[in-house]
PDB file of C-alpha atoms and ligand atoms in Angstrom:
ATOM      1  CA  MET A  23       0.000   0.000   0.000  1.00  0.00           C
ATOM      2  CA  GLY A  24       1.185   3.477  -0.841  1.00  0.00           C
ATOM      3  CA  GLN A  25       1.269   6.314   1.634  1.00  0.00           C
ATOM      4  CA  LYS A  26      -1.729   8.576   1.075  1.00  0.00           C
ATOM      5  CA  LEU A  27      -1.195  12.268   1.644  1.00  0.00           C
ATOM      6  CA  TYR A  28      -3.432  15.323   1.355  1.00  0.00           C
ATOM      7  CA  LEU A  29      -2.253  18.518  -0.302  1.00  0.00           C
ATOM      8  CA  THR A  30      -4.095  21.821  -0.255  1.00  0.00           C
ATOM      9  CA  ARG A  31      -3.656  24.738  -2.602  1.00  0.00           C
ATOM     10  CA  ARG A  32      -5.140  28.111  -1.692  1.00  0.00           C
ATOM     11  CA  GLU A  33      -6.259  30.626  -4.322  1.00  0.00           C
ATOM     12  CA  LYS A  34      -8.050  33.923  -3.928  1.00  0.00           C
ATOM     13  CA  PHE A  35     -10.481  35.571  -6.299  1.00  0.00           C
ATOM     14  CA  SER A  36     -12.858  38.503  -6.254  1.00  0.00           C
ATOM     15  CA  ALA A  37     -16.249  38.196  -7.845  1.00  0.00           C
ATOM     16  CA  ALA A  38     -19.708  39.721  -7.922  1.00  0.00           C
ATOM     17  CA  HIS A  39     -22.891  37.773  -7.384  1.00  0.00           C
ATOM     18  CA  ARG A  40     -26.493  37.847  -6.376  1.00  0.00           C
ATOM     19  CA  MET A  41     -28.209  35.068  -4.469  1.00  0.00           C
ATOM     20  CA  TYR A  42     -31.843  34.824  -5.484  1.00  0.00           C
ATOM     21  CA  VAL A  43     -34.622  32.641  -6.792  1.00  0.00           C
ATOM     22  CA  PRO A  44     -35.840  34.320 -10.013  1.00  0.00           C
ATOM     23  CA  GLU A  45     -39.475  33.361  -9.424  1.00  0.00           C
ATOM     24  CA  TRP A  46     -39.557  35.123  -6.045  1.00  0.00           C
ATOM     25  CA  THR A  47     -40.146  38.797  -5.326  1.00  0.00           C
ATOM     26  CA  ASP A  48     -37.251  40.969  -4.167  1.00  0.00           C
ATOM     27  CA  GLU A  49     -38.844  40.961  -0.700  1.00  0.00           C
ATOM     28  CA  GLN A  50     -38.928  37.155  -0.522  1.00  0.00           C
ATOM     29  CA  ASN A  51     -35.334  36.954  -1.708  1.00  0.00           C
ATOM     30  CA  LEU A  52     -34.270  39.543   0.844  1.00  0.00           C
ATOM     31  CA  GLU A  53     -35.946  37.539   3.579  1.00  0.00           C
ATOM     32  CA  VAL A  54     -34.097  34.310   2.682  1.00  0.00           C
ATOM     33  CA  PHE A  55     -30.787  35.533   1.285  1.00  0.00           C
ATOM     34  CA  GLY A  56     -30.368  38.829   3.123  1.00  0.00           C
ATOM     35  CA  LYS A  57     -27.960  41.401   1.734  1.00  0.00           C
ATOM     36  CA  CYS A  58     -26.612  38.858  -0.760  1.00  0.00           C
ATOM     37  CA  SER A  59     -29.909  39.195  -2.667  1.00  0.00           C
ATOM     38  CA  ASN A  60     -29.278  42.846  -3.584  1.00  0.00           C
ATOM     39  CA  PRO A  61     -30.635  43.156  -7.173  1.00  0.00           C
ATOM     40  CA  ASN A  62     -27.704  45.399  -8.158  1.00  0.00           C
ATOM     41  CA  TRP A  63     -25.035  42.846  -7.255  1.00  0.00           C
ATOM     42  CA  HIS A  64     -22.196  43.067  -4.723  1.00  0.00           C
ATOM     43  CA  GLY A  65     -18.804  41.475  -4.391  1.00  0.00           C
ATOM     44  CA  HIS A  66     -16.799  39.153  -2.188  1.00  0.00           C
ATOM     45  CA  ASP A  67     -13.128  38.342  -1.839  1.00  0.00           C
ATOM     46  CA  TYR A  68     -13.439  34.593  -1.978  1.00  0.00           C
ATOM     47  CA  VAL A  69     -10.762  32.185  -0.779  1.00  0.00           C
ATOM     48  CA  LEU A  70     -10.711  28.774  -2.427  1.00  0.00           C
ATOM     49  CA  TYR A  71      -8.951  25.744  -0.934  1.00  0.00           C
ATOM     50  CA  VAL A  72      -8.538  22.708  -3.163  1.00  0.00           C
ATOM     51  CA  THR A  73      -7.386  19.554  -1.373  1.00  0.00           C
ATOM     52  CA  VAL A  74      -6.164  16.540  -3.333  1.00  0.00           C
ATOM     53  CA  ARG A  75      -5.265  13.069  -2.137  1.00  0.00           C
ATOM     54  CA  GLY A  76      -2.587  10.924  -3.658  1.00  0.00           C
ATOM     55  CA  ASP A  77       0.284   8.524  -3.204  1.00  0.00           C
ATOM     56  CA  LEU A  78       3.674   9.714  -2.094  1.00  0.00           C
ATOM     57  CA  SER A  79       6.180   9.061  -4.851  1.00  0.00           C
ATOM     58  CA  GLY A  80       9.327   7.384  -3.574  1.00  0.00           C
ATOM     59  CA  GLU A  81      11.201   8.879  -6.504  1.00  0.00           C
ATOM     60  CA  THR A  82      10.220  12.572  -6.179  1.00  0.00           C
ATOM     61  CA  GLY A  83       8.940  12.734  -2.603  1.00  0.00           C
ATOM     62  CA  LEU A  84       5.849  14.475  -3.992  1.00  0.00           C
ATOM     63  CA  VAL A  85       2.162  13.652  -4.324  1.00  0.00           C
ATOM     64  CA  ILE A  86       1.618  16.082  -7.187  1.00  0.00           C
ATOM     65  CA  ASN A  87       3.776  18.875  -8.490  1.00  0.00           C
ATOM     66  CA  MET A  88       2.263  22.003  -6.866  1.00  0.00           C
ATOM     67  CA  ASN A  89       2.806  23.938 -10.081  1.00  0.00           C
ATOM     68  CA  VAL A  90       0.665  21.436 -11.958  1.00  0.00           C
ATOM     69  CA  LEU A  91      -2.075  21.727  -9.317  1.00  0.00           C
ATOM     70  CA  LYS A  92      -1.836  25.515  -9.391  1.00  0.00           C
ATOM     71  CA  GLU A  93      -2.060  25.647 -13.187  1.00  0.00           C
ATOM     72  CA  ILE A  94      -5.125  23.368 -13.297  1.00  0.00           C
ATOM     73  CA  ILE A  95      -6.942  25.539 -10.736  1.00  0.00           C
ATOM     74  CA  ARG A  96      -5.916  28.727 -12.545  1.00  0.00           C
ATOM     75  CA  GLU A  97      -6.989  27.546 -15.961  1.00  0.00           C
ATOM     76  CA  LYS A  98     -10.230  25.815 -14.955  1.00  0.00           C
ATOM     77  CA  ILE A  99     -11.431  28.183 -12.232  1.00  0.00           C
ATOM     78  CA  ILE A 100      -9.559  31.372 -11.362  1.00  0.00           C
ATOM     79  CA  ASP A 101      -9.229  32.713 -14.914  1.00  0.00           C
ATOM     80  CA  LYS A 102     -12.992  32.245 -15.325  1.00  0.00           C
ATOM     81  CA  VAL A 103     -14.229  33.722 -12.038  1.00  0.00           C
ATOM     82  CA  ASP A 104     -11.769  36.409 -10.953  1.00  0.00           C
ATOM     83  CA  HIS A 105     -13.251  39.903 -11.343  1.00  0.00           C
ATOM     84  CA  ARG A 106     -16.352  38.399 -12.960  1.00  0.00           C
ATOM     85  CA  ASN A 107     -20.029  38.269 -12.200  1.00  0.00           C
ATOM     86  CA  LEU A 108     -20.758  34.694 -11.108  1.00  0.00           C
ATOM     87  CA  ASN A 109     -24.396  34.863 -12.219  1.00  0.00           C
ATOM     88  CA  LEU A 110     -23.799  36.354 -15.657  1.00  0.00           C
ATOM     89  CA  GLU A 111     -20.298  35.545 -16.847  1.00  0.00           C
ATOM     90  CA  VAL A 112     -19.238  32.153 -15.550  1.00  0.00           C
ATOM     91  CA  ASP A 113     -20.182  29.278 -17.868  1.00  0.00           C
ATOM     92  CA  PHE A 114     -20.194  26.608 -15.150  1.00  0.00           C
ATOM     93  CA  MET A 115     -22.570  28.653 -12.946  1.00  0.00           C
ATOM     94  CA  LYS A 116     -25.139  29.284 -15.707  1.00  0.00           C
ATOM     95  CA  GLY A 117     -28.710  28.788 -14.547  1.00  0.00           C
ATOM     96  CA  MET A 118     -27.719  28.261 -10.920  1.00  0.00           C
ATOM     97  CA  ASN A 119     -28.309  30.397  -7.869  1.00  0.00           C
ATOM     98  CA  ALA A 120     -24.861  31.859  -7.094  1.00  0.00           C
ATOM     99  CA  THR A 121     -24.645  30.517  -3.562  1.00  0.00           C
ATOM    100  CA  THR A 122     -21.320  29.404  -2.148  1.00  0.00           C
ATOM    101  CA  GLU A 123     -22.770  25.887  -1.900  1.00  0.00           C
ATOM    102  CA  ASN A 124     -23.546  25.760  -5.635  1.00  0.00           C
ATOM    103  CA  LEU A 125     -20.164  27.322  -6.395  1.00  0.00           C
ATOM    104  CA  ALA A 126     -18.335  24.627  -4.405  1.00  0.00           C
ATOM    105  CA  VAL A 127     -20.144  21.810  -6.234  1.00  0.00           C
ATOM    106  CA  ALA A 128     -19.594  23.462  -9.626  1.00  0.00           C
ATOM    107  CA  ILE A 129     -15.878  23.946  -8.937  1.00  0.00           C
ATOM    108  CA  TRP A 130     -15.611  20.312  -7.874  1.00  0.00           C
ATOM    109  CA  ASN A 131     -17.204  19.233 -11.165  1.00  0.00           C
ATOM    110  CA  GLU A 132     -14.808  21.429 -13.156  1.00  0.00           C
ATOM    111  CA  LEU A 133     -11.692  20.080 -11.426  1.00  0.00           C
ATOM    112  CA  GLU A 134     -12.382  16.401 -10.809  1.00  0.00           C
ATOM    113  CA  GLU A 135     -11.392  14.944 -14.191  1.00  0.00           C
ATOM    114  CA  ALA A 136      -8.398  17.205 -14.769  1.00  0.00           C
ATOM    115  CA  LEU A 137      -6.931  16.262 -11.392  1.00  0.00           C
ATOM    116  CA  LYS A 138      -7.515  12.583 -12.067  1.00  0.00           C
ATOM    117  CA  SER A 139      -5.600  12.974 -15.316  1.00  0.00           C
ATOM    118  CA  ALA A 140      -2.787  14.607 -13.361  1.00  0.00           C
ATOM    119  CA  GLY A 141      -2.570  11.518 -11.140  1.00  0.00           C
ATOM    120  CA  CYS A 142      -4.391  12.516  -7.965  1.00  0.00           C
ATOM    121  CA  GLU A 143      -7.845  12.467  -6.524  1.00  0.00           C
ATOM    122  CA  LEU A 144      -9.889  15.531  -5.612  1.00  0.00           C
ATOM    123  CA  TYR A 145     -10.700  15.300  -1.913  1.00  0.00           C
ATOM    124  CA  CYS A 146     -12.255  18.619  -0.873  1.00  0.00           C
ATOM    125  CA  VAL A 147     -13.293  21.974  -2.299  1.00  0.00           C
ATOM    126  CA  LYS A 148     -13.600  24.580   0.418  1.00  0.00           C
ATOM    127  CA  ILE A 149     -14.677  28.184  -0.154  1.00  0.00           C
ATOM    128  CA  GLU A 150     -14.637  31.077   2.269  1.00  0.00           C
ATOM    129  CA  GLU A 151     -17.174  33.637   1.153  1.00  0.00           C
ATOM    130  CA  THR A 152     -16.395  35.792   4.163  1.00  0.00           C
ATOM    131  CA  GLU A 153     -14.229  35.278   7.218  1.00  0.00           C
ATOM    132  CA  ASN A 154     -17.301  33.912   8.957  1.00  0.00           C
ATOM    133  CA  ASN A 155     -18.918  31.783   6.244  1.00  0.00           C
ATOM    134  CA  THR A 156     -17.258  28.706   4.767  1.00  0.00           C
ATOM    135  CA  VAL A 157     -18.576  25.848   2.646  1.00  0.00           C
ATOM    136  CA  GLU A 158     -16.871  22.478   2.138  1.00  0.00           C
ATOM    137  CA  TYR A 159     -17.712  19.823  -0.446  1.00  0.00           C
ATOM    138  CA  TYR A 160     -16.279  16.299  -0.448  1.00  0.00           C
ATOM    139  CA  GLY A 161     -17.997  14.965  -3.567  1.00  0.00           C
ATOM    140  CA  LYS A 162     -20.838  12.487  -3.682  1.00  0.00           C
ATOM    141  CA  LYS A 163     -19.840  10.533  -0.629  1.00  0.00           C
ATOM    142  CA  ASP A 164     -21.021  10.361   2.948  1.00  0.00           C
ATOM    143  CA  HIS A 165     -18.855  12.067   5.461  1.00  0.00           C
TER     144      HIS A 165
HETATM  145 NI1   NI B 223     -22.865  37.805  -1.198  1.00  0.00          NI
END
């Protein structure tokens, strides 16, 4: 059996969003989503943590080259979301309510295959929307 290790890469991005259900009135949305339902958008400085799991290579002493991990996250996620409107401009968020929960699942779906191809397994996508609010997604498994 190989030695399984967990590696986490942190990336930051700034983006605008609005959390709302289109069929609801602004008042209903305000009641459920609070200030994040502002019809004229607002922004957050998000912090994204991507954790992968893989075998320790006896040859390199690495699980995955951090530069490879960084480039995958940049290409698949950061370049598409940074300084964008999550509701309007991000292809993988189309048609979804721009909650941090939906964002975490969408980012997972964008990264999973690419990381597998790079030889490791996606373990967790964690997003801090604010210092106080964090969402974690571990894929379709019980935890
Ligand atoms: Ni918000």
